[in-house]
Amino acid sequence: MPTMNAPHTLDNPPALSPRMVRRAIVASVLGSGLEWFDFLVYGYFAKIIAQVFFPADKPFISISLTLATFAIGFLVRPIGGILLGIYADRAGRRRALAVLIVTMAASTLLMGLTPSYATIGIAAPLLIVLARLLQGMSVGGQFATASAMLVEYAPPGKKMFYGSFNMSAQSFALLLSSGTGWLLTTHLTHAQLVAWGWRVPFLMGSLAGPIGFYIRHRVAESPEFSQLREHASTTQRQTVRAFFRENTDAVICAMGIIIVGAATNYAWHSYLPLYAERQLHLPLSTALVGAFVSGVLNLGLFPLAGKLCDRYGAYRLFYPVVIAWIIVAYPLFGFVIASPSPAHLFIAQMVSTLFLAAMSGSHPGMLATLFPVRNRSTGVALSYNVAVTLFGGLAPLTITSLTHWTGSSYTPAFYLIVAGVVSLAMVFFTKSGRDPVPLAQEGSAATQ
């Protein structure tokens, strides 16, 4: 239970015991990690899912339908994010996080248990699409709700560091999904994978459900939201028009912050296994090993990036890192394409991991501190999900289509360069990006 040290006001949020803080952080990270595992693992088994649920005469059509279903999960993310964001801003971070984790577990279980197209016909791909829609709705609210909860638990001057644990949760999901994929693809035959092996990670992912119930009943609400709710008589719920009037600049800035990281993440992690097989003619296990190591490294690199941003300023590091990534993206792909090999691919993955960590470690803290507590989850969910949908979720389908039409193996590099330029422009030309709230003022700004 919360430990009350002193009467709390708008400038003095309720204090929680160190045990409750640790419980909230661990539960949020584990729940978020398993939720992202459920969402990401689809990409690793896209080729097999195409055979099971989307059979077609031409392989390109089959894989395109599978990637389109992958993209559907992203198209509904803004809807799910806004709905769950509104719910989190009204009912609390704890309740919203519990709801979305349980929904993700149920939809992942549906995906793992759905019979093949050969067994039940057109109902099979329809059920997969339904499961993907539910996954998208759920994960749409995850980043915003978990980010808000972690940042609101953070003491002044450590908001980027605490927020970075949400990115570490994604790393946990990456290493868990890639590790599971590697074990299955290296220890099972192709026939076994098609028959039942691909279902294993989806059935594993459904185990996230109990964590949702744990968060609902055993984790305290964030101090800043509790503070706001206790003074609800002095605050009013914003209308949609008022929200955009007051937060449009912050939404544009937040989208700019996210775009380049989302494009990099999904190009190098979700799309790379397919790229390695189809363009580089390397085994799937090669890309999965690199993705697994990247996940392990980012468990520590994301918090390190958060610490550096707390110390030196998140925006002071954002600009030079993104510019450097724009410069490096093309030659990095050239290094791999010129002489495709497991060693070259692994080196490129490690370089991209360092840049991704530097760009994304502070994302939860940067986005959360752009919005006040009363509409923080809504603001973060809207900006994050729109940016990730356009430049992340659609990345595999977009890059695959452009590569098919142009015949160029450098399409992913050009995609990342464009994403980086768009990010820089959107952040630089907003007031929030040019004149961010100083870290020392974040605690007071958050309660506005």
GROMACS .gro file of N, CA and C in nm, residues 1-4 8 13-17 20-21 23-25 28 87-98 144-154 214-230 373 376-377:
model
  177
    1MET      N    1   0.084  -0.120   0.000
    1MET     CA    2   0.000   0.000   0.000
    1MET      C    3   0.087   0.124   0.000
    2PRO      N    4   0.038   0.238  -0.054
    2PRO     CA    5   0.115   0.360  -0.057
    2PRO      C    6   0.153   0.404   0.083
    3THR      N    7   0.274   0.457   0.095
    3THR     CA    8   0.322   0.509   0.221
    3THR      C    9   0.312   0.659   0.218
    4MET      N   10   0.229   0.717   0.305
    4MET     CA   11   0.205   0.860   0.303
    4MET      C   12   0.305   0.928   0.396
    8HIS      N   13  -0.029   1.575   0.053
    8HIS     CA   14   0.013   1.601  -0.084
    8HIS      C   15  -0.081   1.697  -0.153
   13PRO      N   16   0.314   1.536  -0.494
   13PRO     CA   17   0.240   1.413  -0.518
   13PRO      C   18   0.261   1.312  -0.406
   14PRO      N   19   0.167   1.218  -0.388
   14PRO     CA   20   0.179   1.118  -0.283
   14PRO      C   21   0.302   1.032  -0.301
   15ALA      N   22   0.371   1.003  -0.190
   15ALA     CA   23   0.492   0.921  -0.196
   15ALA      C   24   0.456   0.774  -0.188
   16LEU      N   25   0.535   0.691  -0.253
   16LEU     CA   26   0.516   0.547  -0.249
   16LEU      C   27   0.640   0.481  -0.191
   17SER      N   28   0.622   0.365  -0.131
   17SER     CA   29   0.736   0.293  -0.076
   17SER      C   30   0.825   0.244  -0.189
   20MET      N   31   0.690  -0.063  -0.358
   20MET     CA   32   0.581  -0.042  -0.452
   20MET      C   33   0.633   0.013  -0.584
   21VAL      N   34   0.733   0.100  -0.579
   21VAL     CA   35   0.792   0.153  -0.702
   21VAL      C   36   0.856   0.041  -0.782
   23ARG      N   37   0.786  -0.275  -0.768
   23ARG     CA   38   0.681  -0.364  -0.816
   23ARG      C   39   0.615  -0.308  -0.941
   24ALA      N   40   0.590  -0.179  -0.940
   24ALA     CA   41   0.526  -0.115  -1.056
   24ALA      C   42   0.616  -0.120  -1.178
   25ILE      N   43   0.745  -0.093  -1.160
   25ILE     CA   44   0.838  -0.092  -1.273
   25ILE      C   45   0.853  -0.233  -1.331
   28SER      N   46   0.529  -0.349  -1.503
   28SER     CA   47   0.508  -0.276  -1.628
   28SER      C   48   0.601  -0.324  -1.737
   87TYR      N   49  -0.917   0.626  -2.192
   87TYR     CA   50  -0.951   0.544  -2.075
   87TYR      C   51  -0.845   0.559  -1.965
   88ALA      N   52  -0.718   0.558  -2.004
   88ALA     CA   53  -0.610   0.572  -1.906
   88ALA      C   54  -0.611   0.709  -1.841
   89ASP      N   55  -0.647   0.813  -1.917
   89ASP     CA   56  -0.652   0.948  -1.861
   89ASP      C   57  -0.774   0.968  -1.771
   90ARG      N   58  -0.870   0.880  -1.779
   90ARG     CA   59  -0.990   0.893  -1.695
   90ARG      C   60  -0.994   0.789  -1.583
   91ALA      N   61  -0.960   0.665  -1.615
   91ALA     CA   62  -0.970   0.558  -1.514
   91ALA      C   63  -0.838   0.530  -1.445
   92GLY      N   64  -0.728   0.568  -1.508
   92GLY     CA   65  -0.597   0.545  -1.446
   92GLY      C   66  -0.507   0.458  -1.531
   93ARG      N   67  -0.376   0.475  -1.511
   93ARG     CA   68  -0.276   0.399  -1.588
   93ARG      C   69  -0.284   0.250  -1.554
   94ARG      N   70  -0.304   0.220  -1.426
   94ARG     CA   71  -0.303   0.081  -1.381
   94ARG      C   72  -0.414   0.000  -1.447
   95ARG      N   73  -0.535   0.052  -1.445
   95ARG     CA   74  -0.647  -0.021  -1.504
   95ARG      C   75  -0.630  -0.038  -1.654
   96ALA      N   76  -0.586   0.068  -1.722
   96ALA     CA   77  -0.569   0.060  -1.867
   96ALA      C   78  -0.462  -0.041  -1.905
   97LEU      N   79  -0.350  -0.042  -1.831
   97LEU     CA   80  -0.242  -0.135  -1.861
   97LEU      C   81  -0.288  -0.279  -1.843
   98ALA      N   82  -0.367  -0.303  -1.739
   98ALA     CA   83  -0.419  -0.438  -1.716
   98ALA      C   84  -0.512  -0.482  -1.828
  144ALA      N   85   0.194   0.429  -2.470
  144ALA     CA   86   0.153   0.550  -2.401
  144ALA      C   87   0.124   0.525  -2.254
  145THR      N   88   0.049   0.417  -2.226
  145THR     CA   89   0.011   0.390  -2.088
  145THR      C   90   0.130   0.352  -2.002
  146ALA      N   91   0.215   0.262  -2.055
  146ALA     CA   92   0.333   0.222  -1.978
  146ALA      C   93   0.431   0.337  -1.963
  147SER      N   94   0.448   0.418  -2.068
  147SER     CA   95   0.538   0.533  -2.059
  147SER      C   96   0.489   0.632  -1.954
  148ALA      N   97   0.359   0.662  -1.958
  148ALA     CA   98   0.302   0.755  -1.860
  148ALA      C   99   0.322   0.703  -1.719
  149MET      N  100   0.299   0.574  -1.699
  149MET     CA  101   0.311   0.517  -1.565
  149MET      C  102   0.456   0.524  -1.515
  150LEU      N  103   0.552   0.487  -1.599
  150LEU     CA  104   0.692   0.488  -1.558
  150LEU      C  105   0.742   0.629  -1.531
  151VAL      N  106   0.710   0.722  -1.621
  151VAL     CA  107   0.756   0.860  -1.604
  151VAL      C  108   0.692   0.925  -1.482
  152GLU      N  109   0.567   0.890  -1.455
  152GLU     CA  110   0.499   0.949  -1.340
  152GLU      C  111   0.547   0.889  -1.208
  153TYR      N  112   0.611   0.775  -1.212
  153TYR     CA  113   0.674   0.719  -1.093
  153TYR      C  114   0.814   0.778  -1.071
  154ALA      N  115   0.870   0.840  -1.175
  154ALA     CA  116   1.010   0.885  -1.169
  154ALA      C  117   1.026   1.010  -1.084
  214TYR      N  118  -0.237  -0.916  -1.229
  214TYR     CA  119  -0.147  -0.876  -1.118
  214TYR      C  120  -0.136  -0.724  -1.110
  215ILE      N  121  -0.118  -0.660  -1.224
  215ILE     CA  122  -0.107  -0.514  -1.226
  215ILE      C  123  -0.236  -0.450  -1.175
  216ARG      N  124  -0.349  -0.508  -1.214
  216ARG     CA  125  -0.478  -0.450  -1.175
  216ARG      C  126  -0.499  -0.454  -1.024
  217HIS      N  127  -0.451  -0.561  -0.959
  217HIS     CA  128  -0.484  -0.581  -0.818
  217HIS      C  129  -0.368  -0.560  -0.721
  218ARG      N  130  -0.244  -0.557  -0.772
  218ARG     CA  131  -0.130  -0.552  -0.680
  218ARG      C  132  -0.039  -0.431  -0.699
  219VAL      N  133  -0.061  -0.353  -0.804
  219VAL     CA  134   0.024  -0.237  -0.831
  219VAL      C  135  -0.054  -0.109  -0.805
  220ALA      N  136   0.008  -0.014  -0.736
  220ALA     CA  137  -0.057   0.112  -0.704
  220ALA      C  138  -0.063   0.204  -0.826
  221GLU      N  139  -0.159   0.293  -0.829
  221GLU     CA  140  -0.169   0.393  -0.935
  221GLU      C  141  -0.048   0.487  -0.926
  222SER      N  142  -0.011   0.548  -1.040
  222SER     CA  143   0.105   0.638  -1.041
  222SER      C  144   0.079   0.759  -0.951
  223PRO      N  145   0.182   0.809  -0.883
  223PRO     CA  146   0.163   0.922  -0.790
  223PRO      C  147   0.103   1.046  -0.857
  224GLU      N  148   0.150   1.081  -0.977
  224GLU     CA  149   0.102   1.202  -1.041
  224GLU      C  150  -0.044   1.191  -1.082
  225PHE      N  151  -0.086   1.072  -1.129
  225PHE     CA  152  -0.227   1.057  -1.164
  225PHE      C  153  -0.315   1.056  -1.039
  226SER      N  154  -0.267   0.992  -0.932
  226SER     CA  155  -0.341   0.993  -0.806
  226SER      C  156  -0.359   1.135  -0.756
  227GLN      N  157  -0.254   1.214  -0.770
  227GLN     CA  158  -0.259   1.355  -0.730
  227GLN      C  159  -0.362   1.431  -0.812
  228LEU      N  160  -0.363   1.407  -0.943
  228LEU     CA  161  -0.458   1.476  -1.031
  228LEU      C  162  -0.602   1.435  -0.999
  229ARG      N  163  -0.623   1.305  -0.976
  229ARG     CA  164  -0.758   1.255  -0.950
  229ARG      C  165  -0.814   1.311  -0.818
  230GLU      N  166  -0.728   1.327  -0.718
  230GLU     CA  167  -0.774   1.379  -0.590
  230GLU      C  168  -0.813   1.526  -0.599
  373VAL      N  169  -0.043   1.579  -1.740
  373VAL     CA  170  -0.097   1.453  -1.688
  373VAL      C  171  -0.240   1.429  -1.734
  376ARG      N  172  -0.209   1.307  -2.091
  376ARG     CA  173  -0.078   1.254  -2.130
  376ARG      C  174  -0.091   1.126  -2.211
  377SER      N  175  -0.168   1.029  -2.162
  377SER     CA  176  -0.181   0.902  -2.234
  377SER      C  177  -0.243   0.922  -2.372
   0.00000   0.00000   0.00000
